[in-house]
mmCIF file of C-alpha atoms in Angstrom:
data_model
loop_
_atom_site.group_PDB
_atom_site.id
_atom_site.type_symbol
_atom_site.label_atom_id
_atom_site.label_comp_id
_atom_site.label_asym_id
_atom_site.label_seq_id
_atom_site.Cartn_x
_atom_site.Cartn_y
_atom_site.Cartn_z
ATOM 1 C CA ASN L 277 97.643 94.285 84.952
ATOM 2 C CA ALA L 278 98.251 90.562 84.365
ATOM 3 C CA GLY L 279 102.006 90.582 83.685
ATOM 4 C CA VAL L 280 103.090 86.965 83.140
ATOM 5 C CA THR L 281 100.348 84.346 83.117
ATOM 6 C CA GLN L 282 101.049 80.618 83.384
ATOM 7 C CA THR L 283 98.662 77.727 82.824
ATOM 8 C CA PRO L 284 97.903 75.322 84.326
ATOM 9 C CA LYS L 285 98.685 76.146 87.974
ATOM 10 C CA PHE L 286 98.820 72.493 89.008
ATOM 11 C CA GLN L 287 99.239 69.244 87.078
ATOM 12 C CA VAL L 288 99.805 65.606 87.908
ATOM 13 C CA LEU L 289 101.186 63.308 85.222
ATOM 14 C CA LYS L 290 102.168 59.692 84.965
ATOM 15 C CA THR L 291 105.654 58.746 83.870
ATOM 16 C CA GLY L 292 105.872 58.790 80.095
ATOM 17 C CA GLN L 293 102.988 61.189 79.526
ATOM 18 C CA SER L 294 103.518 64.420 77.656
ATOM 19 C CA MET L 295 102.242 67.894 78.305
ATOM 20 C CA THR L 296 102.766 71.533 77.406
ATOM 21 C CA LEU L 297 103.063 74.356 79.910
ATOM 22 C CA GLN L 298 101.755 77.646 78.612
ATOM 23 C CA CYS L 299 103.072 81.130 79.295
ATOM 24 C CA ALA L 300 101.922 84.525 78.052
ATOM 25 C CA GLN L 301 103.060 88.053 78.878
ATOM 26 C CA ASP L 302 101.302 91.327 78.179
ATOM 27 C CA MET L 303 104.234 93.697 78.779
ATOM 28 C CA ASN L 304 105.481 93.706 75.182
ATOM 29 C CA HIS L 305 108.745 92.143 76.354
ATOM 30 C CA ASN L 306 111.235 90.783 73.870
ATOM 31 C CA SER L 307 112.826 88.031 75.959
ATOM 32 C CA MET L 308 111.182 85.109 77.721
ATOM 33 C CA TYR L 309 112.501 82.353 79.970
ATOM 34 C CA TRP L 310 111.600 79.037 81.551
ATOM 35 C CA TYR L 311 113.021 78.065 84.956
ATOM 36 C CA ARG L 312 112.492 75.191 87.322
ATOM 37 C CA GLN L 313 112.646 75.454 91.092
ATOM 38 C CA ASP L 314 113.307 72.441 93.287
ATOM 39 C CA PRO L 315 112.982 72.372 97.103
ATOM 40 C CA GLY L 316 115.747 74.273 98.871
ATOM 41 C CA MET L 317 117.249 75.451 95.617
ATOM 42 C CA GLY L 318 117.233 78.568 93.568
ATOM 43 C CA LEU L 319 115.864 78.764 90.074
ATOM 44 C CA ARG L 320 117.633 77.017 87.226
ATOM 45 C CA LEU L 321 117.225 78.104 83.636
ATOM 46 C CA ILE L 322 115.824 75.500 81.249
ATOM 47 C CA TYR L 323 115.448 77.463 78.001
ATOM 48 C CA TYR L 324 115.141 81.046 76.952
ATOM 49 C CA SER L 325 114.055 83.048 73.950
ATOM 50 C CA ALA L 326 116.011 86.242 73.416
ATOM 51 C CA SER L 327 113.520 87.486 70.855
ATOM 52 C CA GLU L 328 110.636 86.230 68.788
ATOM 53 C CA GLY L 329 111.854 83.468 66.502
ATOM 54 C CA THR L 330 114.852 82.404 68.596
ATOM 55 C CA THR L 331 115.311 79.896 71.395
ATOM 56 C CA ASP L 332 118.400 78.701 73.246
ATOM 57 C CA LYS L 333 119.294 76.129 75.886
ATOM 58 C CA GLY L 334 119.880 77.092 79.467
ATOM 59 C CA GLU L 335 121.492 75.173 82.299
ATOM 60 C CA VAL L 336 119.130 72.172 82.412
ATOM 61 C CA PRO L 337 117.487 71.671 78.970
ATOM 62 C CA ASN L 338 117.454 67.866 78.779
ATOM 63 C CA GLY L 339 113.960 66.395 78.544
ATOM 64 C CA TYR L 340 112.327 69.668 77.478
ATOM 65 C CA ASN L 341 111.448 71.526 74.312
ATOM 66 C CA VAL L 342 110.180 75.049 73.831
ATOM 67 C CA SER L 343 108.294 77.081 71.278
ATOM 68 C CA ARG L 344 108.180 80.851 71.005
ATOM 69 C CA LEU L 345 104.775 81.011 69.377
ATOM 70 C CA ASN L 346 104.754 84.793 68.998
ATOM 71 C CA LYS L 347 106.037 87.761 70.955
ATOM 72 C CA ARG L 348 103.571 87.151 73.783
ATOM 73 C CA GLU L 349 103.716 83.380 74.193
ATOM 74 C CA PHE L 350 106.448 80.908 75.105
ATOM 75 C CA SER L 351 105.555 77.279 75.796
ATOM 76 C CA LEU L 352 107.487 74.469 77.465
ATOM 77 C CA ARG L 353 106.878 70.866 76.477
ATOM 78 C CA LEU L 354 107.710 67.649 78.254
ATOM 79 C CA GLU L 355 107.622 64.893 75.645
ATOM 80 C CA SER L 356 107.971 61.937 78.028
ATOM 81 C CA ALA L 357 107.666 63.012 81.635
ATOM 82 C CA ALA L 358 109.995 61.514 84.246
ATOM 83 C CA PRO L 359 109.763 61.679 88.063
ATOM 84 C CA SER L 360 112.940 63.813 88.072
ATOM 85 C CA GLN L 361 110.922 66.514 86.332
ATOM 86 C CA THR L 362 108.670 66.953 89.345
ATOM 87 C CA SER L 363 109.190 70.601 90.150
ATOM 88 C CA VAL L 364 107.709 74.069 90.099
ATOM 89 C CA TYR L 365 108.101 75.711 86.718
ATOM 90 C CA PHE L 366 108.316 79.456 86.319
ATOM 91 C CA CYS L 367 108.083 81.524 83.199
ATOM 92 C CA ALA L 368 109.607 84.998 83.087
ATOM 93 C CA SER L 369 110.006 87.843 80.648
ATOM 94 C CA SER L 370 112.244 90.862 80.317
ATOM 95 C CA ALA L 371 112.138 93.987 78.203
ATOM 96 C CA GLY L 372 115.498 93.849 76.576
ATOM 97 C CA GLY L 373 117.975 91.282 75.513
ATOM 98 C CA GLY L 374 120.743 90.193 77.792
ATOM 99 C CA GLY L 375 120.731 89.204 81.440
ATOM 100 C CA ASN L 376 121.039 92.776 82.721
ATOM 101 C CA GLN L 377 117.357 93.550 82.729
ATOM 102 C CA PRO L 378 114.867 92.668 85.468
ATOM 103 C CA GLN L 379 112.993 89.486 84.714
ATOM 104 C CA HIS L 380 109.351 89.401 85.722
ATOM 105 C CA PHE L 381 107.898 86.078 86.792
ATOM 106 C CA GLY L 382 104.570 84.311 86.682
ATOM 107 C CA ASP L 383 103.224 82.420 89.681
ATOM 108 C CA GLY L 384 104.360 79.033 88.460
ATOM 109 C CA THR L 385 103.047 75.624 87.465
ATOM 110 C CA ARG L 386 103.369 72.927 90.107
ATOM 111 C CA LEU L 387 104.015 69.677 88.293
ATOM 112 C CA SER L 388 104.116 66.227 89.845
ATOM 113 C CA ILE L 389 105.215 63.161 87.894
ATOM 114 C CA LEU L 390 104.154 59.835 89.369
ATOM 115 C CA GLY D 120 130.472 76.716 87.250
ATOM 116 C CA GLU D 121 130.668 79.682 89.561
ATOM 117 C CA SER D 122 127.590 80.327 91.624
ATOM 118 C CA VAL D 123 125.901 82.849 93.848
ATOM 119 C CA GLY D 124 125.662 81.861 97.510
ATOM 120 C CA LEU D 125 124.048 83.157 100.654
ATOM 121 C CA HIS D 126 125.581 83.477 104.108
ATOM 122 C CA LEU D 127 122.464 82.578 106.126
ATOM 123 C CA PRO D 128 119.628 80.276 105.100
ATOM 124 C CA THR D 129 117.185 81.773 107.646
ATOM 125 C CA LEU D 130 116.863 85.141 109.338
ATOM 126 C CA SER D 131 114.445 86.071 112.102
ATOM 127 C CA VAL D 132 113.851 89.738 112.955
ATOM 128 C CA GLN D 133 111.386 91.658 115.065
ATOM 129 C CA GLU D 134 108.825 93.884 113.458
ATOM 130 C CA GLY D 135 110.165 97.394 113.134
ATOM 131 C CA ASP D 136 113.816 96.359 113.111
ATOM 132 C CA ASN D 137 116.049 96.648 110.076
ATOM 133 C CA SER D 138 116.936 93.458 108.177
ATOM 134 C CA ILE D 139 120.129 92.719 106.321
ATOM 135 C CA ILE D 140 120.323 89.793 103.929
ATOM 136 C CA ASN D 141 123.741 88.933 102.557
ATOM 137 C CA CYS D 142 124.903 87.303 99.370
ATOM 138 C CA ALA D 143 128.361 86.319 98.113
ATOM 139 C CA TYR D 144 129.207 85.907 94.489
ATOM 140 C CA SER D 145 132.305 84.421 92.933
ATOM 141 C CA ASN D 146 132.155 85.518 89.301
ATOM 142 C CA SER D 147 134.241 88.673 89.046
ATOM 143 C CA ALA D 148 132.913 89.277 85.536
ATOM 144 C CA SER D 149 129.317 89.644 86.755
ATOM 145 C CA ASP D 150 128.050 93.132 86.060
ATOM 146 C CA TYR D 151 124.421 93.038 87.084
ATOM 147 C CA PHE D 152 122.803 91.926 90.332
ATOM 148 C CA ILE D 153 119.196 91.665 91.336
ATOM 149 C CA TRP D 154 117.138 90.839 94.428
ATOM 150 C CA TYR D 155 113.851 88.992 94.384
ATOM 151 C CA LYS D 156 111.234 88.299 97.049
ATOM 152 C CA GLN D 157 109.250 85.088 96.867
ATOM 153 C CA GLU D 158 106.171 84.496 98.968
ATOM 154 C CA SER D 159 104.724 81.043 99.465
ATOM 155 C CA GLY D 160 102.929 79.818 96.362
ATOM 156 C CA LYS D 161 103.992 82.818 94.291
ATOM 157 C CA GLY D 162 106.620 83.583 91.718
ATOM 158 C CA PRO D 163 109.708 85.696 92.484
ATOM 159 C CA GLN D 164 108.915 89.373 92.667
ATOM 160 C CA PHE D 165 111.502 91.946 91.570
ATOM 161 C CA ILE D 166 112.697 94.170 94.429
ATOM 162 C CA ILE D 167 115.748 96.090 93.275
ATOM 163 C CA ASP D 168 118.744 95.753 90.992
ATOM 164 C CA ILE D 169 122.211 97.252 90.763
ATOM 165 C CA ARG D 170 124.894 97.402 88.124
ATOM 166 C CA SER D 171 128.567 96.915 88.813
ATOM 167 C CA ASN D 172 129.380 100.595 88.225
ATOM 168 C CA MET D 173 127.423 101.442 91.385
ATOM 169 C CA ASP D 174 128.062 100.733 95.078
ATOM 170 C CA LYS D 175 124.625 101.508 96.445
ATOM 171 C CA ARG D 176 121.106 101.885 95.249
ATOM 172 C CA GLN D 177 118.005 102.759 97.210
ATOM 173 C CA GLY D 178 114.372 101.975 96.704
ATOM 174 C CA GLN D 179 111.326 102.239 98.863
ATOM 175 C CA ARG D 180 112.464 100.903 102.291
ATOM 176 C CA VAL D 181 115.170 98.833 100.589
ATOM 177 C CA THR D 182 118.818 99.465 99.872
ATOM 178 C CA VAL D 183 121.216 97.247 97.955
ATOM 179 C CA LEU D 184 124.936 97.504 98.608
ATOM 180 C CA LEU D 185 127.573 96.084 96.309
ATOM 181 C CA ASN D 186 131.147 95.520 97.412
ATOM 182 C CA LYS D 187 133.089 94.374 94.381
ATOM 183 C CA THR D 188 136.348 94.093 96.315
ATOM 184 C CA VAL D 189 135.054 91.207 98.397
ATOM 185 C CA LYS D 190 132.336 90.154 95.949
ATOM 186 C CA HIS D 191 129.529 90.765 98.372
ATOM 187 C CA LEU D 192 125.974 91.943 97.905
ATOM 188 C CA SER D 193 123.495 92.855 100.603
ATOM 189 C CA LEU D 194 119.851 93.817 100.813
ATOM 190 C CA GLN D 195 118.781 96.084 103.650
ATOM 191 C CA ILE D 196 115.117 96.382 104.539
ATOM 192 C CA ALA D 197 114.199 99.273 106.800
ATOM 193 C CA ALA D 198 111.479 98.993 109.449
ATOM 194 C CA THR D 199 110.720 95.377 108.609
ATOM 195 C CA GLN D 200 107.026 94.518 108.492
ATOM 196 C CA PRO D 201 105.176 91.185 108.733
ATOM 197 C CA GLY D 202 104.492 91.434 105.003
ATOM 198 C CA ASP D 203 108.220 91.258 104.390
ATOM 199 C CA SER D 204 108.277 87.624 105.544
ATOM 200 C CA ALA D 205 109.337 85.634 102.487
ATOM 201 C CA VAL D 206 112.309 83.976 100.835
ATOM 202 C CA TYR D 207 114.771 86.407 99.300
ATOM 203 C CA PHE D 208 116.983 85.485 96.365
ATOM 204 C CA CYS D 209 119.944 87.285 94.923
ATOM 205 C CA ALA D 210 120.898 86.671 91.326
ATOM 206 C CA GLU D 211 123.726 87.717 89.066
ATOM 207 C CA ASN D 212 124.071 88.133 85.362
ATOM 208 C CA MET D 213 126.238 85.444 83.895
ATOM 209 C CA LEU D 214 128.930 87.094 81.808
ATOM 210 C CA GLY D 215 126.540 89.340 79.886
ATOM 211 C CA GLY D 216 124.415 86.466 78.713
ATOM 212 C CA TYR D 217 120.677 86.034 78.996
ATOM 213 C CA ALA D 218 120.592 83.913 82.111
ATOM 214 C CA LEU D 219 120.403 85.033 85.713
ATOM 215 C CA ASN D 220 122.279 82.787 88.135
ATOM 216 C CA PHE D 221 120.219 82.467 91.312
ATOM 217 C CA GLY D 222 121.359 81.736 94.831
ATOM 218 C CA LYS D 223 119.493 79.263 97.031
ATOM 219 C CA GLY D 224 117.593 81.902 98.994
ATOM 220 C CA THR D 225 117.286 83.241 102.557
ATOM 221 C CA SER D 226 114.069 82.854 104.476
ATOM 222 C CA LEU D 227 113.143 86.023 106.368
ATOM 223 C CA LEU D 228 110.721 85.655 109.271
ATOM 224 C CA VAL D 229 109.330 88.791 110.875
ATOM 225 C CA THR D 230 108.039 88.291 114.409
ATOM 226 C CA PRO D 231 105.688 90.680 116.232
#
């Protein structure tokens, strides 16, 4: 019962490099989300996809892009990484649309930008 | 914008005691609330949720109470166990949208 799977688990980048964080869910959920978590803070929404074929900005979208590849997969891309993007990134999914459904999270990607 | 906050950043309880973790919210239009548990190195794990048309909801060893009058949410854990040691987050639905607004978390430490 995998749930939400994120790859890679750890990554170190140099400033200016690009990379894509991968996320896949096997719960047949419609909605998917990307959050970042910084020390001593709660999670902040970067982007979300209400359903396959749609994506929308969250609270902190600058410096990121996303792709909802299919119903299962939702990727997050950093085109030109900056030290301020050092964080732990979590992907989540939920069954229905709207924020009134439980979101289920992966175990995160720990990203360091040097 | 309005945000979800927590009364205590850390809470230490003895094994077997009951734990109460509190959360204040300021958005009166919020209609859905959820508690998560996060262990070190893991993602948030869903514990229990409650909608604004309810005052109380119970799960296995957990109870969530919602007081809309004072905009307060609490999570009660009965007979706290060492495995309950983690950071607990409350979150609210932002005006029916897709995002959950998370608080900063309370660290629960269970001592033998």
